[in-house]
Tab-separated table of C-alpha atoms and ligand atoms in Angstrom:
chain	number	residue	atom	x	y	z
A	1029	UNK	CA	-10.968	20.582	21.420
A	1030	UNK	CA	-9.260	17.922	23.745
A	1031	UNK	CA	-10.132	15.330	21.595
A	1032	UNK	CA	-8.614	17.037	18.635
A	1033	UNK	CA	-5.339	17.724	21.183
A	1034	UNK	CA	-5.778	14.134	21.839
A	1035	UNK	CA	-5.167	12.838	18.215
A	1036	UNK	CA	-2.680	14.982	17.334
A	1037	UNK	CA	-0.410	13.650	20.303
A	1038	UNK	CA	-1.221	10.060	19.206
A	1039	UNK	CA	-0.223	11.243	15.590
A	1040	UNK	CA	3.046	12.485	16.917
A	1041	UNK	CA	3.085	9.827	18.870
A	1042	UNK	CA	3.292	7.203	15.821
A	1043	UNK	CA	5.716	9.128	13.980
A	1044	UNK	CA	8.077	8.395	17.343
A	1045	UNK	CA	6.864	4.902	16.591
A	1046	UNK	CA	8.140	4.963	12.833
A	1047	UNK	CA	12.107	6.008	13.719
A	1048	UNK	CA	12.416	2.498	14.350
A	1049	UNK	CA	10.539	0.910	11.539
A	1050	UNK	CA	13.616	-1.595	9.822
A	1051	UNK	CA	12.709	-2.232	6.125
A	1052	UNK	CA	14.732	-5.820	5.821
A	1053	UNK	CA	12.937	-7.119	9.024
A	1054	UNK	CA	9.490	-5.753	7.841
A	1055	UNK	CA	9.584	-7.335	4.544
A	1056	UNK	CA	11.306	-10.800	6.097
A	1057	UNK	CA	7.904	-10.776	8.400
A	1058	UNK	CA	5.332	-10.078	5.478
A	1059	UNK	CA	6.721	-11.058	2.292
A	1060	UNK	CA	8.512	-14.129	2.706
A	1061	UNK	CA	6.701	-17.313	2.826
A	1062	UNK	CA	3.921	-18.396	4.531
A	1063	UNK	CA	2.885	-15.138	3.555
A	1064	UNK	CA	4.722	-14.746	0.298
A	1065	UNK	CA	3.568	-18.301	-0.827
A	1066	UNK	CA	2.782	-18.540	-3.960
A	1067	UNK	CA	2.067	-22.041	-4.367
A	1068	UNK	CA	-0.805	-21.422	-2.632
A	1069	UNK	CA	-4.205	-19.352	-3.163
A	1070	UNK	CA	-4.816	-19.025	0.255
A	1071	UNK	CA	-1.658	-17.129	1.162
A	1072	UNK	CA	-1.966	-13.572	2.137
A	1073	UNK	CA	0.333	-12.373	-1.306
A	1074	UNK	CA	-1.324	-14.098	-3.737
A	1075	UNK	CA	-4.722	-12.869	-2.741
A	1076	UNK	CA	-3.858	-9.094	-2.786
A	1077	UNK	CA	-2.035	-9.570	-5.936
A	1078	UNK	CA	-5.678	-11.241	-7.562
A	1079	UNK	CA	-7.264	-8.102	-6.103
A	1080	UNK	CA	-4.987	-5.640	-7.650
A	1081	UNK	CA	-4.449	-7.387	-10.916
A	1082	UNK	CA	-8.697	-7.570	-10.935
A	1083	UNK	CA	-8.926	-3.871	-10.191
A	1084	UNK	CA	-6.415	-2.335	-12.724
A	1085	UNK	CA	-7.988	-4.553	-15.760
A	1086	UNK	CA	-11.583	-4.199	-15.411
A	1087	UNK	CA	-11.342	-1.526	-18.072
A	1088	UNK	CA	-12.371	1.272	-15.873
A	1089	UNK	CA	-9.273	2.183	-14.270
A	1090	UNK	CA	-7.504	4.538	-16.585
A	1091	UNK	CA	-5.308	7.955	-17.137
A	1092	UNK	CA	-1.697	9.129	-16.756
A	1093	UNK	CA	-0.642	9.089	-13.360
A	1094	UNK	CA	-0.595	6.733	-10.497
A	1095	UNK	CA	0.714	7.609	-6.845
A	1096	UNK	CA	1.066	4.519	-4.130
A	1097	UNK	CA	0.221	6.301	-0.748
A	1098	UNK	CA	2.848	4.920	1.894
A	1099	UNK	CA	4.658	2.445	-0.660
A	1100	UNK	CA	7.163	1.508	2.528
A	1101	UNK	CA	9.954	-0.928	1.338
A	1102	UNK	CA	7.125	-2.589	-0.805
A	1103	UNK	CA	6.726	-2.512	-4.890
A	1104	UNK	CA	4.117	-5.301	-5.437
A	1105	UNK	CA	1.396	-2.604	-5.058
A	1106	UNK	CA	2.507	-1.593	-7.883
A	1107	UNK	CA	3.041	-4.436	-10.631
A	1108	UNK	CA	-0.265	-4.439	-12.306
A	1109	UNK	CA	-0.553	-0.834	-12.230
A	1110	UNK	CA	2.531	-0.293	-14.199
A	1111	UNK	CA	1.012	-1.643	-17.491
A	1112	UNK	CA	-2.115	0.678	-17.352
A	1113	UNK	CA	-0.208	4.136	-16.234
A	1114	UNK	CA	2.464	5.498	-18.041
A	1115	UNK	CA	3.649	7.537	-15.079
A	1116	UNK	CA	3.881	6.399	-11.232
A	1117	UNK	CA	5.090	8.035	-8.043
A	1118	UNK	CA	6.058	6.183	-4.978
A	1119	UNK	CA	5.616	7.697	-1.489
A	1120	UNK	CA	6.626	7.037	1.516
A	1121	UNK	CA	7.164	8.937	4.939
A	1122	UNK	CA	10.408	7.533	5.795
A	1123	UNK	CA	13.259	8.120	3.752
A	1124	UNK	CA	14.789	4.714	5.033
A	1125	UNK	CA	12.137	3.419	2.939
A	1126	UNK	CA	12.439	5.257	0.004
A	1127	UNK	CA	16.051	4.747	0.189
A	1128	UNK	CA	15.095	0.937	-0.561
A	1129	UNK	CA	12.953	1.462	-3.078
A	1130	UNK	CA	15.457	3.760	-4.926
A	1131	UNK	CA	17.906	1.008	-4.313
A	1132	UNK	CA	15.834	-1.006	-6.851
A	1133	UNK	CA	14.734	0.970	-9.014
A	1134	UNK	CA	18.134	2.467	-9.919
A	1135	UNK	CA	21.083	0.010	-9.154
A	1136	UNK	CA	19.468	-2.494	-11.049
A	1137	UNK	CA	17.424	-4.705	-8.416
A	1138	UNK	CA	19.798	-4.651	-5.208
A	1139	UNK	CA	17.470	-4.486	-2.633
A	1140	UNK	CA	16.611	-6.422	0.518
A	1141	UNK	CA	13.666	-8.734	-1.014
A	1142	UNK	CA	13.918	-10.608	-4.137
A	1143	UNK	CA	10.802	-9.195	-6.113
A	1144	UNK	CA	11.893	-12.171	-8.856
A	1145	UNK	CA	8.757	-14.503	-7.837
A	1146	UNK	CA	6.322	-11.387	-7.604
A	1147	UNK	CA	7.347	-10.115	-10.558
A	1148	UNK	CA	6.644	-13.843	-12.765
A	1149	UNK	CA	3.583	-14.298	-10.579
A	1150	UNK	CA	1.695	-10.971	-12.075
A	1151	UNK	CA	2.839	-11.817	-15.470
A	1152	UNK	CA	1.275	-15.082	-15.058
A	1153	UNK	CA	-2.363	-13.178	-13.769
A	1154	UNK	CA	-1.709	-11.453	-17.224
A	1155	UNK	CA	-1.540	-14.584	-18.879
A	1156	UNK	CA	2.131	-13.955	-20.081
A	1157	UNK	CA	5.253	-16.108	-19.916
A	1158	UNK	CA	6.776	-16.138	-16.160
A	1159	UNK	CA	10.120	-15.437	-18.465
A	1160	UNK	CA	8.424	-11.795	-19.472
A	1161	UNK	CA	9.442	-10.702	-15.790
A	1162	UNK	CA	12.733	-9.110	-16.879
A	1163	UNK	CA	10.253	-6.698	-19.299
A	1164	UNK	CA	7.646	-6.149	-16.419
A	1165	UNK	CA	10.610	-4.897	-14.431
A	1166	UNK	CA	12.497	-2.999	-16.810
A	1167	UNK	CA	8.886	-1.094	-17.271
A	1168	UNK	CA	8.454	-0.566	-14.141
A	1169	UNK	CA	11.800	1.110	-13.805
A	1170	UNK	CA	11.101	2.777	-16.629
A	1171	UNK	CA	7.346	4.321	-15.058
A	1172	UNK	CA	8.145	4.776	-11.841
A	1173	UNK	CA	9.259	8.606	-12.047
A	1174	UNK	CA	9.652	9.791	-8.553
A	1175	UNK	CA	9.730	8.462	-5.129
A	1176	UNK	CA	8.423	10.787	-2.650
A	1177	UNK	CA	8.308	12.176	0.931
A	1178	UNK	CA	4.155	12.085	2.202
A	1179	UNK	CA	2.539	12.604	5.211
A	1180	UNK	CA	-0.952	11.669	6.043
A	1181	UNK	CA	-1.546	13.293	8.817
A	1182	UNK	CA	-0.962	16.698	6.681
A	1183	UNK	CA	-4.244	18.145	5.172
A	1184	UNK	CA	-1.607	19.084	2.086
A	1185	UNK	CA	0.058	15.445	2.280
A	1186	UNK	CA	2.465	16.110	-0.476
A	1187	UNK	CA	4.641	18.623	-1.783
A	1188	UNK	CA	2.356	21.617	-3.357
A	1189	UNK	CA	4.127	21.283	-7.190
A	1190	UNK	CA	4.242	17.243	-6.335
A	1191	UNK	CA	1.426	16.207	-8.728
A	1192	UNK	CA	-0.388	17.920	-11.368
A	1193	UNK	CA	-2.789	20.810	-10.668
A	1194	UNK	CA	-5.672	18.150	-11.626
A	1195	UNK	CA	-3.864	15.563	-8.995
A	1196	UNK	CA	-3.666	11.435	-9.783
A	1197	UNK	CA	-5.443	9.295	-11.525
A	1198	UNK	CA	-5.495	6.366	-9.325
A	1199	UNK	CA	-4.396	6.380	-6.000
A	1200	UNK	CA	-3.262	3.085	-4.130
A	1201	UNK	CA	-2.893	2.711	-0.823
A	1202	UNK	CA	-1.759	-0.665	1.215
A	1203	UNK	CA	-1.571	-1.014	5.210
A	1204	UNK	CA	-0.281	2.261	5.833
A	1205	UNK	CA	-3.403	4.366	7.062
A	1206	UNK	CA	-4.287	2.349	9.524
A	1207	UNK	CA	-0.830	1.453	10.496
A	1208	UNK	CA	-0.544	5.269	10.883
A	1209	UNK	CA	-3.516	6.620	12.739
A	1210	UNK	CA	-3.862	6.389	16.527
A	1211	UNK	CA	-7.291	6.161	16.091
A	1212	UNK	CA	-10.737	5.847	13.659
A	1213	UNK	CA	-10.918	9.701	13.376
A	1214	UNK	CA	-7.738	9.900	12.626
A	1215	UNK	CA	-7.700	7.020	9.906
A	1216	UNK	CA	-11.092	8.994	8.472
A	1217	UNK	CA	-9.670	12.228	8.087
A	1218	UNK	CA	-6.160	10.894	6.119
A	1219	UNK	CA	-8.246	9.222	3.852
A	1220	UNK	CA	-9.767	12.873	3.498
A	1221	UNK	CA	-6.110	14.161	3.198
A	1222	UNK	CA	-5.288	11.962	0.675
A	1223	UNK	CA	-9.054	12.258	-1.383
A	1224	UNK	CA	-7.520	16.267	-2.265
A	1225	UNK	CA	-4.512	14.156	-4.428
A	1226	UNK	CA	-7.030	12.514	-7.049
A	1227	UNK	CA	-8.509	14.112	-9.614
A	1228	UNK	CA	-12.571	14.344	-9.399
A	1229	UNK	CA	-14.380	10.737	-10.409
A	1230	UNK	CA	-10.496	9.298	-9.778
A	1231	UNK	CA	-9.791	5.650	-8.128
A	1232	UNK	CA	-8.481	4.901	-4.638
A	1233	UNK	CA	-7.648	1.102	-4.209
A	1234	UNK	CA	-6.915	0.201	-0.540
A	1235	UNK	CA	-5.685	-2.711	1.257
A	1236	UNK	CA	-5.698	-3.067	4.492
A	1237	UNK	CA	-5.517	-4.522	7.606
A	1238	UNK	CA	-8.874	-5.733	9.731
A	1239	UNK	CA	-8.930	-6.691	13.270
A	1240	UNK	CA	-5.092	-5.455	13.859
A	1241	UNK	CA	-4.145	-3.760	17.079
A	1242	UNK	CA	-0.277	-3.585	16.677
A	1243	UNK	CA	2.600	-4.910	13.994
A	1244	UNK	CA	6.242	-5.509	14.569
A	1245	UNK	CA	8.353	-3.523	12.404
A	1246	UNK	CA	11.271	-4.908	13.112
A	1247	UNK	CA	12.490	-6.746	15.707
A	1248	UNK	CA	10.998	-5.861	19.030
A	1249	UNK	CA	9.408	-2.579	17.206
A	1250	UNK	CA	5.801	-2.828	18.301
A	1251	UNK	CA	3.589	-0.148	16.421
A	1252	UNK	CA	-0.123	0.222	17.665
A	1253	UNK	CA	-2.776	-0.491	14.887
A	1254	UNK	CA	-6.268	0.978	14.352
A	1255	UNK	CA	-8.246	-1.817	14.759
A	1256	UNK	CA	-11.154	-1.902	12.079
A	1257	UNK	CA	-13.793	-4.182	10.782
A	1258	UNK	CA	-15.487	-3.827	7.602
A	1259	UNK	CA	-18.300	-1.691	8.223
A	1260	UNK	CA	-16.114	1.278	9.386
A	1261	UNK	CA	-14.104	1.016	6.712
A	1262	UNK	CA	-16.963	1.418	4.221
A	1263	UNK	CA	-18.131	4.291	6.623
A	1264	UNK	CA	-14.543	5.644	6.758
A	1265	UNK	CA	-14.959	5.703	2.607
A	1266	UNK	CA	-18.503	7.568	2.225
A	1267	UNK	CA	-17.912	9.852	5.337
A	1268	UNK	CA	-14.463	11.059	3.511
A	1269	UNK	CA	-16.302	11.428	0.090
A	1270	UNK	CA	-15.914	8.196	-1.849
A	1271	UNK	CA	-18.451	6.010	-3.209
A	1272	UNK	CA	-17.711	2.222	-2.833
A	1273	UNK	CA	-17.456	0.319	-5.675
A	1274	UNK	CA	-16.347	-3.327	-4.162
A	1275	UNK	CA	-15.088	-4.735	-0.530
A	1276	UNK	CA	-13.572	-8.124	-0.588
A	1277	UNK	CA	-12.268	-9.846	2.227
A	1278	UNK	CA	-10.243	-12.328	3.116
A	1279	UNK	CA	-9.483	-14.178	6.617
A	1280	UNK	CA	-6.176	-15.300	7.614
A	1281	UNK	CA	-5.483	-19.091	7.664
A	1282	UNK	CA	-4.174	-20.008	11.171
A	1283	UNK	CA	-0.970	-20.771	9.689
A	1284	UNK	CA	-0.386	-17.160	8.424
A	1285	UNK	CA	-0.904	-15.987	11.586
A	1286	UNK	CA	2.980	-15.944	12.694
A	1287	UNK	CA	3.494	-13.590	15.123
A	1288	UNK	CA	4.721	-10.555	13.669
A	1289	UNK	CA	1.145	-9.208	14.152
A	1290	UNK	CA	-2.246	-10.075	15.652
A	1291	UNK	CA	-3.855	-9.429	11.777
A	1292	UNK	CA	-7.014	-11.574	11.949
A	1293	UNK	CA	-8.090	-10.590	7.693
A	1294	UNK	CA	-7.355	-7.956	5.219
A	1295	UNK	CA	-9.793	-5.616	3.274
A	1296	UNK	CA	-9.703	-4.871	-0.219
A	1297	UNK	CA	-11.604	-1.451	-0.973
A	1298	UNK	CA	-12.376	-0.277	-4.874
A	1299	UNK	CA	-13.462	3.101	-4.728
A	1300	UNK	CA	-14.366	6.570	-6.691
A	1301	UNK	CA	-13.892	10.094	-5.367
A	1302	UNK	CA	-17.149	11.677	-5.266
B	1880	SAM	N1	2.621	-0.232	1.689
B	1880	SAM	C1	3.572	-1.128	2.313
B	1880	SAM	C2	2.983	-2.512	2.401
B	1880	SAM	O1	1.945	-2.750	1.752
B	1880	SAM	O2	3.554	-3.392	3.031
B	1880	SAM	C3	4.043	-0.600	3.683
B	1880	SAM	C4	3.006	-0.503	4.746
B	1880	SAM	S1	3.716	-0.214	6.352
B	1880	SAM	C5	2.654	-1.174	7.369
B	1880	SAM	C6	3.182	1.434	6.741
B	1880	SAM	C7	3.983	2.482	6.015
B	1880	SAM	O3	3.469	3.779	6.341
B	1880	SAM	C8	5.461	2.514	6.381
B	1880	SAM	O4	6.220	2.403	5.219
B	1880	SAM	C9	5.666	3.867	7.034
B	1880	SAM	O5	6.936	4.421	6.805
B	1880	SAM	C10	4.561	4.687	6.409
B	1880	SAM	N2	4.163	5.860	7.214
B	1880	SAM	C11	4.412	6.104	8.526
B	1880	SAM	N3	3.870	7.285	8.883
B	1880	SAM	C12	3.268	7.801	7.793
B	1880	SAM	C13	2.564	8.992	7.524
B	1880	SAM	N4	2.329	9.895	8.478
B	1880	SAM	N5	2.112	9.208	6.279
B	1880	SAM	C14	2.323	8.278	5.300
B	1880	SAM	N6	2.987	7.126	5.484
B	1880	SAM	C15	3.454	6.889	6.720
């Protein structure tokens, strides 16, 4: 009982945290260059965007509907997706962030990051022209049906008439749960939470963060981080009813390592509800 009082203060306690989360500094910190590099393998971009583009093509990823858990100000979660679902929802628990999403999907791409080079790097992972960026993004615009309010922490994380009665498809999911959850349990039961939104034998692909104890979201916004190494997040998985299908890791160059975080690697989880 005062453990359970004790996690949901540190829940509230992170939501406090959020009010000050500032989209244009967060993506300046993570998804410009070193980070955003992609000249180079070894940058922190580039290697998520291999995972994702690996995961959504290996033929067993399929259906209607895709929903991004915690999308933030971010959309390159979403650019191999696009081309397998035919329907995708953003989420996000601030509406500061889904304010910037919107910004991009519907006044034609005003929005504080240039997704230009992300956009002609996935094309290239699909072996198209760079040039065939303009049609990734005008499908993605065209997919992306709804960008909505979530909340982990909520055993009903969405809106009841949000999804379909048989829930997602796929779900993705990139540094938000642990960025969200004061602690292990915490991060264990909103993967729970979020389990109830795909449909039965459905995909969760997460990314996250290992070894992280806090992030800046903007300047001097410090918010405290779950940190977790690999074997509790493949605990974390079976414990909240998924079966593993791949972990891949990767370990931050010192060079990445630029002080917006103390991120030491990043986990990439392909998984099936039970
Ligand atoms: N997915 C993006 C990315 O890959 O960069 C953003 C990740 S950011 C570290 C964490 C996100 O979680 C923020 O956008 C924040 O607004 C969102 N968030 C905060 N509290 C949340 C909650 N209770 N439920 C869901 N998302 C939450």
């Amino acid at each position: 009982m005062m453990q359970e009082k004790k996690s949901e203060s540190g829940v509230a306690a992170m939501a406090a945290c959020y009010q000050k989360f500032d989209p244009a500094a967060y993506l300046q910190y993570n998804y410009t260059p070193p980070r955003a590099d992609f000249s180079r393998k070894d940058s922190i971009v580039p290697w998520k965007l291999a995972c994702l583009h690996r995961a959504f093509n290996e033929g067993d990823v399929s259906g209607e509907l895709l929903v991004d858990i915690g999308s933030g100000p971010t959309l390159y979660q979403v650019l191999s997706g696009c081309e397998v679902f035919n329907k995708v929802i953003l989420t996000d628990f601030l509406e500061l962030n889904r304010q910037e999403l919107h910004r991009w999907l519907h006044n034609n791409g005003s929005s504080s990051l240039d997704w230009t080079p992300y956009l002609q790097h996935v094309c290239k992972l699909e072996g198209r022209r760079s040039s065939a960026w303009t049609e990734k993004a005008a499908r993605l615009r065209r997919v992306v049906t709804d960008i909505l309010h979530v909340d982990v922490h909520s055993p009903q994380p969405m809106a009841q008439d949000a999804l379909p009665s048989t829930g997602a498809d796929c779900l993705v999911s990139c540094f938000c749960l642990e960025s969200v959850s004061p602690d292990l349990a915490a991060f264990s039961r909103a993967l729970g939470h979020i389990r109830k939104l795909l449909r039965p034998r459905g995909h969760l692909l997460l990314i996250g963060a290992l070894g992280e104890s806090y992030y800046f979201g903007g300047p001097g916004v410090r918010i405290p981080v779950v940190p977790l190494d690999e074997a509790q997040v493949c605990a974390s998985l079976k414990e909240s009813g998924y079966t593993l299908i791949r972990l891949e890791v990767y370990t931050l160059p010192q060079d990445m390592r630029v002080g917006v975080d103390d991120v030491t690697g990043v986990f990439f989880a392909k998984a099936k509800k039970d």
